[in-house]
mmCIF file of C-alpha atoms and ligand atoms in Angstrom:
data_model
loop_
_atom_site.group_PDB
_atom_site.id
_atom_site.type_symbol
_atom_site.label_atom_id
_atom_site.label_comp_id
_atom_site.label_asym_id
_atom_site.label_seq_id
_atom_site.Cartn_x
_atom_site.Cartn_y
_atom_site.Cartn_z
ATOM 1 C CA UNK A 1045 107.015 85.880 92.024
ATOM 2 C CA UNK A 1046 103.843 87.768 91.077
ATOM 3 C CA UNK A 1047 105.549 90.702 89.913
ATOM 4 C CA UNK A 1048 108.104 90.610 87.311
ATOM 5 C CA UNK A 1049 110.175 93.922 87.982
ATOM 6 C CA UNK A 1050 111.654 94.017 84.639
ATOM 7 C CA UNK A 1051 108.458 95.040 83.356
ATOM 8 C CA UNK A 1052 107.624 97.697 85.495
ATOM 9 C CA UNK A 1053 109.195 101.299 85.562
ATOM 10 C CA UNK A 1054 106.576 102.813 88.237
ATOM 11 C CA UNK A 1055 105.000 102.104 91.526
ATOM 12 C CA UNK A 1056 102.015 103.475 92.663
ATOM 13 C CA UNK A 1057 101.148 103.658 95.795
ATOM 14 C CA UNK A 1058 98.063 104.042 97.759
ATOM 15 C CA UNK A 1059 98.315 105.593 101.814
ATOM 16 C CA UNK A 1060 96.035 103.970 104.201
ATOM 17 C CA UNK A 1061 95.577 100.496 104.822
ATOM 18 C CA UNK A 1062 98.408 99.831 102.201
ATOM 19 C CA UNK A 1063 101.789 101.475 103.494
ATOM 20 C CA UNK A 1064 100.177 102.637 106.976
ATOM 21 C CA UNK A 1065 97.951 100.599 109.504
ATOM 22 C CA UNK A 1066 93.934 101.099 108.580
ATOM 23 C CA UNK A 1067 94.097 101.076 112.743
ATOM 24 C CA UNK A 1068 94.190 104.421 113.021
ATOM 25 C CA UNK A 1069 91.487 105.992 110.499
ATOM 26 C CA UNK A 1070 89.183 102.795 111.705
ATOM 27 C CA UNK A 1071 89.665 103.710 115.282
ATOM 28 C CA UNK A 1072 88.952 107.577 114.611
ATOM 29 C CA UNK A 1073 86.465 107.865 112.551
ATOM 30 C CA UNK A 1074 84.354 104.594 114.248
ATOM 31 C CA UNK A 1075 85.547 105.396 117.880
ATOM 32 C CA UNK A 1076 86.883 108.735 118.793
ATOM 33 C CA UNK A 1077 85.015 111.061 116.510
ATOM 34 C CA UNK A 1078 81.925 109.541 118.037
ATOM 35 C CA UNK A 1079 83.095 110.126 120.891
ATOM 36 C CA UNK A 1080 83.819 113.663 121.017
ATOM 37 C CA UNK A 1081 80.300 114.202 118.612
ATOM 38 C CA UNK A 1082 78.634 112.591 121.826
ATOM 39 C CA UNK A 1083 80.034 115.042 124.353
ATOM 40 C CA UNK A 1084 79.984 117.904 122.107
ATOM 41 C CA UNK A 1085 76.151 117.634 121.341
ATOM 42 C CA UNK A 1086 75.164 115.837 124.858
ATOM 43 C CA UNK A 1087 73.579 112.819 123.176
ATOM 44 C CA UNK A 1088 74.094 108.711 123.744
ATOM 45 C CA UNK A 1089 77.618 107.120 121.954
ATOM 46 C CA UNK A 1090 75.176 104.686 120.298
ATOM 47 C CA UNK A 1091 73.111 107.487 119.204
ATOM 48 C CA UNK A 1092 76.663 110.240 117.786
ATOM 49 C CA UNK A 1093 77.665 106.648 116.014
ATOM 50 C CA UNK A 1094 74.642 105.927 114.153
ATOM 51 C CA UNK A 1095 74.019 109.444 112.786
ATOM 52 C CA UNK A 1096 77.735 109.742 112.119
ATOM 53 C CA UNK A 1097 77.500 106.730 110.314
ATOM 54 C CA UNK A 1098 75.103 107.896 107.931
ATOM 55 C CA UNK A 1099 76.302 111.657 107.470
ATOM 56 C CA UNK A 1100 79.539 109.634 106.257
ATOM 57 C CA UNK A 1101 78.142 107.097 103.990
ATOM 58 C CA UNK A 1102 76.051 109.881 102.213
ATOM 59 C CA UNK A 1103 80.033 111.156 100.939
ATOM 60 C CA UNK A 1104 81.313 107.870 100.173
ATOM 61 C CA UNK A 1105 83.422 107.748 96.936
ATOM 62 C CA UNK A 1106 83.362 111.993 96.749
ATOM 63 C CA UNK A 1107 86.837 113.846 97.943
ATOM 64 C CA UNK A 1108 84.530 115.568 101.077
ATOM 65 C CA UNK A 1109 84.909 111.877 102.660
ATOM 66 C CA UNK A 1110 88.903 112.657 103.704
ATOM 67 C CA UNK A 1111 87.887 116.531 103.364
ATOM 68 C CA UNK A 1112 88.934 117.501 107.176
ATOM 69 C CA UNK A 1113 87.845 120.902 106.790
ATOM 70 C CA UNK A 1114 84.654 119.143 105.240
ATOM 71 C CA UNK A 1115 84.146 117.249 107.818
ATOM 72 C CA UNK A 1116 85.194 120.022 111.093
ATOM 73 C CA UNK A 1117 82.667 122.235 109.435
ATOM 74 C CA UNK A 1118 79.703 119.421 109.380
ATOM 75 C CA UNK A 1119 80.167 118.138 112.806
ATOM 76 C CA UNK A 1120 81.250 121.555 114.474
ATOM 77 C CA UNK A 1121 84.511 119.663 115.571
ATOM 78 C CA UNK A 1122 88.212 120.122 115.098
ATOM 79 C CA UNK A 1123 89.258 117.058 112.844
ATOM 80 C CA UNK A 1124 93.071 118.021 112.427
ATOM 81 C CA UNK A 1125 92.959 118.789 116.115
ATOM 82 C CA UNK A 1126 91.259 115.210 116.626
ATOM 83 C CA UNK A 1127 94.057 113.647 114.860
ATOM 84 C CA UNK A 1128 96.699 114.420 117.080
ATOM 85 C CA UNK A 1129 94.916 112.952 119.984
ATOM 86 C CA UNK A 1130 94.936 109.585 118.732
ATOM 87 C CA UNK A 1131 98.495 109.853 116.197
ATOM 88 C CA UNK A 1132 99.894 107.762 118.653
ATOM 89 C CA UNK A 1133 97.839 104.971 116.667
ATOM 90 C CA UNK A 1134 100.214 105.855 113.501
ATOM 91 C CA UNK A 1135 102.241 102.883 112.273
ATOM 92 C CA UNK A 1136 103.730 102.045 109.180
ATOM 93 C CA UNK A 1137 102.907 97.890 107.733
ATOM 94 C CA UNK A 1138 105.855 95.499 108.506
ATOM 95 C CA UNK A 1139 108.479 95.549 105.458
ATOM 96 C CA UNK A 1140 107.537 98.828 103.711
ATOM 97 C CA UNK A 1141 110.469 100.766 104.337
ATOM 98 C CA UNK A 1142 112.613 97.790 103.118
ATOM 99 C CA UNK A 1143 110.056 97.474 99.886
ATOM 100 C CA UNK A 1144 110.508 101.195 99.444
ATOM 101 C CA UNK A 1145 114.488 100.891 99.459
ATOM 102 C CA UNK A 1146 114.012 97.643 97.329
ATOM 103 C CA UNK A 1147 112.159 100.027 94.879
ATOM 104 C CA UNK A 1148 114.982 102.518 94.718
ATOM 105 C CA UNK A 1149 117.906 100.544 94.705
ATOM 106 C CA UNK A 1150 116.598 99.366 91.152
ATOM 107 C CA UNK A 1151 115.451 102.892 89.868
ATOM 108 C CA UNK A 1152 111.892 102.880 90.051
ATOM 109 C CA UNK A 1153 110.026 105.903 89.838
ATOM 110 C CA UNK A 1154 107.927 105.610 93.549
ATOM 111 C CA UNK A 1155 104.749 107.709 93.826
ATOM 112 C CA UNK A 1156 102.331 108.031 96.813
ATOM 113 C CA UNK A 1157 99.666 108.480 95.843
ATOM 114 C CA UNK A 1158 96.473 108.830 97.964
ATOM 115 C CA UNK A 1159 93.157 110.242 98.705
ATOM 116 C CA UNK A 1160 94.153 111.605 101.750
ATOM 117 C CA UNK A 1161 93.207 115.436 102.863
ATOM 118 C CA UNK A 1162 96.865 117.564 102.904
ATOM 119 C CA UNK A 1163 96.437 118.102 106.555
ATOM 120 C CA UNK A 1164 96.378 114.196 106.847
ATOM 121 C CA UNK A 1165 99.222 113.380 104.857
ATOM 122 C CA UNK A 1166 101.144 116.005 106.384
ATOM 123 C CA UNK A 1167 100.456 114.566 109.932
ATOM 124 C CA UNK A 1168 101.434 111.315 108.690
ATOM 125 C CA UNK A 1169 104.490 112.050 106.974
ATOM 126 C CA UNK A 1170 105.622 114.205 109.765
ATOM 127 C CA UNK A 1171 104.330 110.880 112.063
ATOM 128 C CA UNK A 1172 106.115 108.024 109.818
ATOM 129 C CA UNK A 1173 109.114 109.557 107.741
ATOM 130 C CA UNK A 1174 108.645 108.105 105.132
ATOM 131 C CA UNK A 1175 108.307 111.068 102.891
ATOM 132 C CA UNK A 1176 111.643 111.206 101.291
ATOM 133 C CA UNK A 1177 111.476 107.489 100.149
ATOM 134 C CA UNK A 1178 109.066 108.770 97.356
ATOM 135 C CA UNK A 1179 109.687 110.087 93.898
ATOM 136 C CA UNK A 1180 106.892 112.396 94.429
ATOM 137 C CA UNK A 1181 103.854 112.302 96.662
ATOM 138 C CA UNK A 1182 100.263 113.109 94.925
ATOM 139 C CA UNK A 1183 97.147 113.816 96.925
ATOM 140 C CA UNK A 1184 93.493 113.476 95.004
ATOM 141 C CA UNK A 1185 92.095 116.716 96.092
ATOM 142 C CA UNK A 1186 95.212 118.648 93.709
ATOM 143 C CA UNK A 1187 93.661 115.885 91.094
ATOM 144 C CA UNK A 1188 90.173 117.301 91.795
ATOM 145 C CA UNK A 1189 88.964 113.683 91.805
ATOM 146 C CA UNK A 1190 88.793 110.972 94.157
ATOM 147 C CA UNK A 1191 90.690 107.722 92.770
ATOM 148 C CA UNK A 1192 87.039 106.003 92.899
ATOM 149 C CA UNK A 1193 86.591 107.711 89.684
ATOM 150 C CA UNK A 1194 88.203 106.020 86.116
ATOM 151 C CA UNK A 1195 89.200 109.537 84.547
ATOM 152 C CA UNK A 1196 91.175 110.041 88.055
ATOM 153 C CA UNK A 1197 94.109 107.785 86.856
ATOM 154 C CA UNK A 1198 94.090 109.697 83.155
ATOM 155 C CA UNK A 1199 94.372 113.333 85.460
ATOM 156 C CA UNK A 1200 96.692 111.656 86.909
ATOM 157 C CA UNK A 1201 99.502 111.580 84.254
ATOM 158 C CA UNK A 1202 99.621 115.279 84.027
ATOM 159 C CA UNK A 1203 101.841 115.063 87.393
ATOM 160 C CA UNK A 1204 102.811 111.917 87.033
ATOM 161 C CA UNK A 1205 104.065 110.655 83.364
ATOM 162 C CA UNK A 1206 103.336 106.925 83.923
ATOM 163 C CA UNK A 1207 102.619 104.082 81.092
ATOM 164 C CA UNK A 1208 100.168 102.089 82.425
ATOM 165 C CA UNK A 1209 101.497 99.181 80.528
ATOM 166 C CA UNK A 1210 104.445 99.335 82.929
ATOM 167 C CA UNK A 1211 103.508 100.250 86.167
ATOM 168 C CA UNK A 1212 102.158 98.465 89.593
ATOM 169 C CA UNK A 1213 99.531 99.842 91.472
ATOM 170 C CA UNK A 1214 99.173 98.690 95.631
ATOM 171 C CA UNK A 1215 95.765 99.422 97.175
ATOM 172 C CA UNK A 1216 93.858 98.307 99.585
ATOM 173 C CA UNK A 1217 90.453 99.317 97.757
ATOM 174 C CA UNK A 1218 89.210 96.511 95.334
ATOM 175 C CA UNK A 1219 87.531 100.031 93.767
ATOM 176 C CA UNK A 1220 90.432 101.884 93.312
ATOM 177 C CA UNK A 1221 92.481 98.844 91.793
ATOM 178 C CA UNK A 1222 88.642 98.377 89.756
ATOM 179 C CA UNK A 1223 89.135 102.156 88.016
ATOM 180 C CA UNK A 1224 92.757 101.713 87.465
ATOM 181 C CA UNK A 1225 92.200 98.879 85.652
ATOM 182 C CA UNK A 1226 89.592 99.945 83.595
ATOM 183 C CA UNK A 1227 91.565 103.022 82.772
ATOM 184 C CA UNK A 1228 94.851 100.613 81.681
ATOM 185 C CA UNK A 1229 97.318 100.183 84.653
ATOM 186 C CA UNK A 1230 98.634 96.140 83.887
ATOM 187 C CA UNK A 1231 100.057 95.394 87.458
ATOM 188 C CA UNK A 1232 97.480 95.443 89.943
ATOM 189 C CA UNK A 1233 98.569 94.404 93.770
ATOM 190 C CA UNK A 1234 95.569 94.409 96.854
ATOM 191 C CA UNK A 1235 96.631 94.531 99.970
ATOM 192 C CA UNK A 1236 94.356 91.997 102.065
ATOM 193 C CA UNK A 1237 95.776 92.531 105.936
ATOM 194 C CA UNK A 1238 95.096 96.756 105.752
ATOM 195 C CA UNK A 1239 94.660 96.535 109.365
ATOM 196 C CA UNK A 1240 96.427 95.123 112.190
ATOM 197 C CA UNK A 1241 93.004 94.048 113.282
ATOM 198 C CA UNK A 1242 91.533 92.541 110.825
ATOM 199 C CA UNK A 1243 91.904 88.764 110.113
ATOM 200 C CA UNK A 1244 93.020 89.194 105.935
ATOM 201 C CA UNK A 1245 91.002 88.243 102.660
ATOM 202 C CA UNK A 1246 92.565 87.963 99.779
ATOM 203 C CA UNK A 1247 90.701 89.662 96.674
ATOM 204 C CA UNK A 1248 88.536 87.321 94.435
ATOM 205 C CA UNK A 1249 89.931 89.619 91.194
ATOM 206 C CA UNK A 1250 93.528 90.593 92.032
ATOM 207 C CA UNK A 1251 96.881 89.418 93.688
ATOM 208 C CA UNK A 1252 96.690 89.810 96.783
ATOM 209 C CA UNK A 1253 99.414 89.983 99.606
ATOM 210 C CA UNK A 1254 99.767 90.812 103.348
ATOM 211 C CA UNK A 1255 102.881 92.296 103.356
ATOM 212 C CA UNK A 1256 104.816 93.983 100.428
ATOM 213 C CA UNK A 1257 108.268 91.966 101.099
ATOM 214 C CA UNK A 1258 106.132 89.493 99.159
ATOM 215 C CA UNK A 1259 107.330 91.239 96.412
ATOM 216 C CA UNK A 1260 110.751 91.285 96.657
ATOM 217 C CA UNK A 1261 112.457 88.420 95.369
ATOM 218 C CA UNK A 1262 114.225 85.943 98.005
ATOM 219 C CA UNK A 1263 117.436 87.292 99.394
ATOM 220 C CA UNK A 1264 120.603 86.365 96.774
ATOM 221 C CA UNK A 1265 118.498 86.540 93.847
ATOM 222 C CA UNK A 1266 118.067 90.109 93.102
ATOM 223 C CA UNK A 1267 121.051 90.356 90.685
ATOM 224 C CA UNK A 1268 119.273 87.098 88.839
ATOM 225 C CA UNK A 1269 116.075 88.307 88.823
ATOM 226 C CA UNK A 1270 116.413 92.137 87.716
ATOM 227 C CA UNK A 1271 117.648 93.259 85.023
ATOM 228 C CA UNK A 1272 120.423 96.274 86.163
HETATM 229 MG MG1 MG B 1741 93.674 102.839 101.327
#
């Protein structure tokens, strides 16, 4: 096993590309908001797609980069709107919801917690149910920091009284896992297959797994393994 779940009182748990398909956000932001840019301002998909590309990269690592209303307001378009024309493309990672009852059935305090714009999660919990499997669900922008930042996971414990000692964090960001390490948090799981179209590399500096039931200890075990 690469976890041992005796040592570990709280999960952490990133959104995108780690509970949910990357499909979606990949294939919006790279595809259909280009799209629509295109139309909207009567200019080449090649040409929307390279400026887009840019006016994103210059917010990388800031909270404006899953800021909808940032983002509606700088390209004149309806993001949230956007959204719903593609939420069909909304799908939860095989063996989540079975991780996430795994989690409860032996107490653990369950947190999601994510950089994700309100509007966003809200469309995606509405989208995936999985809402009431969490303890409590946390969103960056209430932080007032984006999780790319060390002093994010020390913010953090004012909602959220964790010991880093004794809690797992799952991302699918090498950076994110990067700042919650340096800040302390022991347990440190990358998700390598974030997308369902991506061919999966595992990290070079942390565990990495495709799917969380990796986790879980074989079936019949559980009462060996964990302590009650
Ligand atoms: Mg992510």
């Amino acid at each position: 096993m690469i976890i041992d779940w005796n040592h570990i009182d709280t999960v952490l748990l990133d959104m995108d590309g780690t509970l949910l398909d990357r499909h979606f956000d990949d294939h919006f932001w790279l595809e259909h908001v280009p799209k629509r840019y295109a139309v909207k301002n009567g200019i080449p998909l090649d040409t929307a797609k390279k400026s887009l590309c840019a006016l994103f990269r210059s917010q990388e690592r800031t909270l404006n980069w899953t800021d909808l209303d940032y983002w509606s307001d700088r390209l004149g378009l309806d993001i949230p709107l956007l959204k719903l024309e593609v939420e069909h493309l909304i799908a939860v990672h095989p063996g989540v919801v079975e991780f996430l009852l795994f989690l409860r059935q032996h107490g653990k305090q369950i947190w999601l917690v994510t950089n994700a714009h309100g509007k966003t999660l809200d469309l995606k919990m509405r989208k995936t149910r999985l809402g009431p499997y969490f303890t409590g669900i946390v969103s960056a922008h209430d932080i007032g920091l984006p999780k790319e930042e060390v002093a994010f996971w020390g913010k953090l414990q004012q909602t959220v009284p964790y010991d880093p000692a004794r809690t797992m964090l799952g991302e699918d960001s090498e950076t994110n896992l990067g700042t919650a390490e340096t800040f302390g948090i022991r347990h440190l799981i990358y998700v390598s297959r974030f997308s369902s179209t991506v061919h999966p590399l595992p990290s070079e500096r942390y565990a990495s797994i495709h799917y969380f039931h990796q986790l879980m200890p074989p079936q019949g075990t559980t009462a060996v393994c964990l302590e009650p």
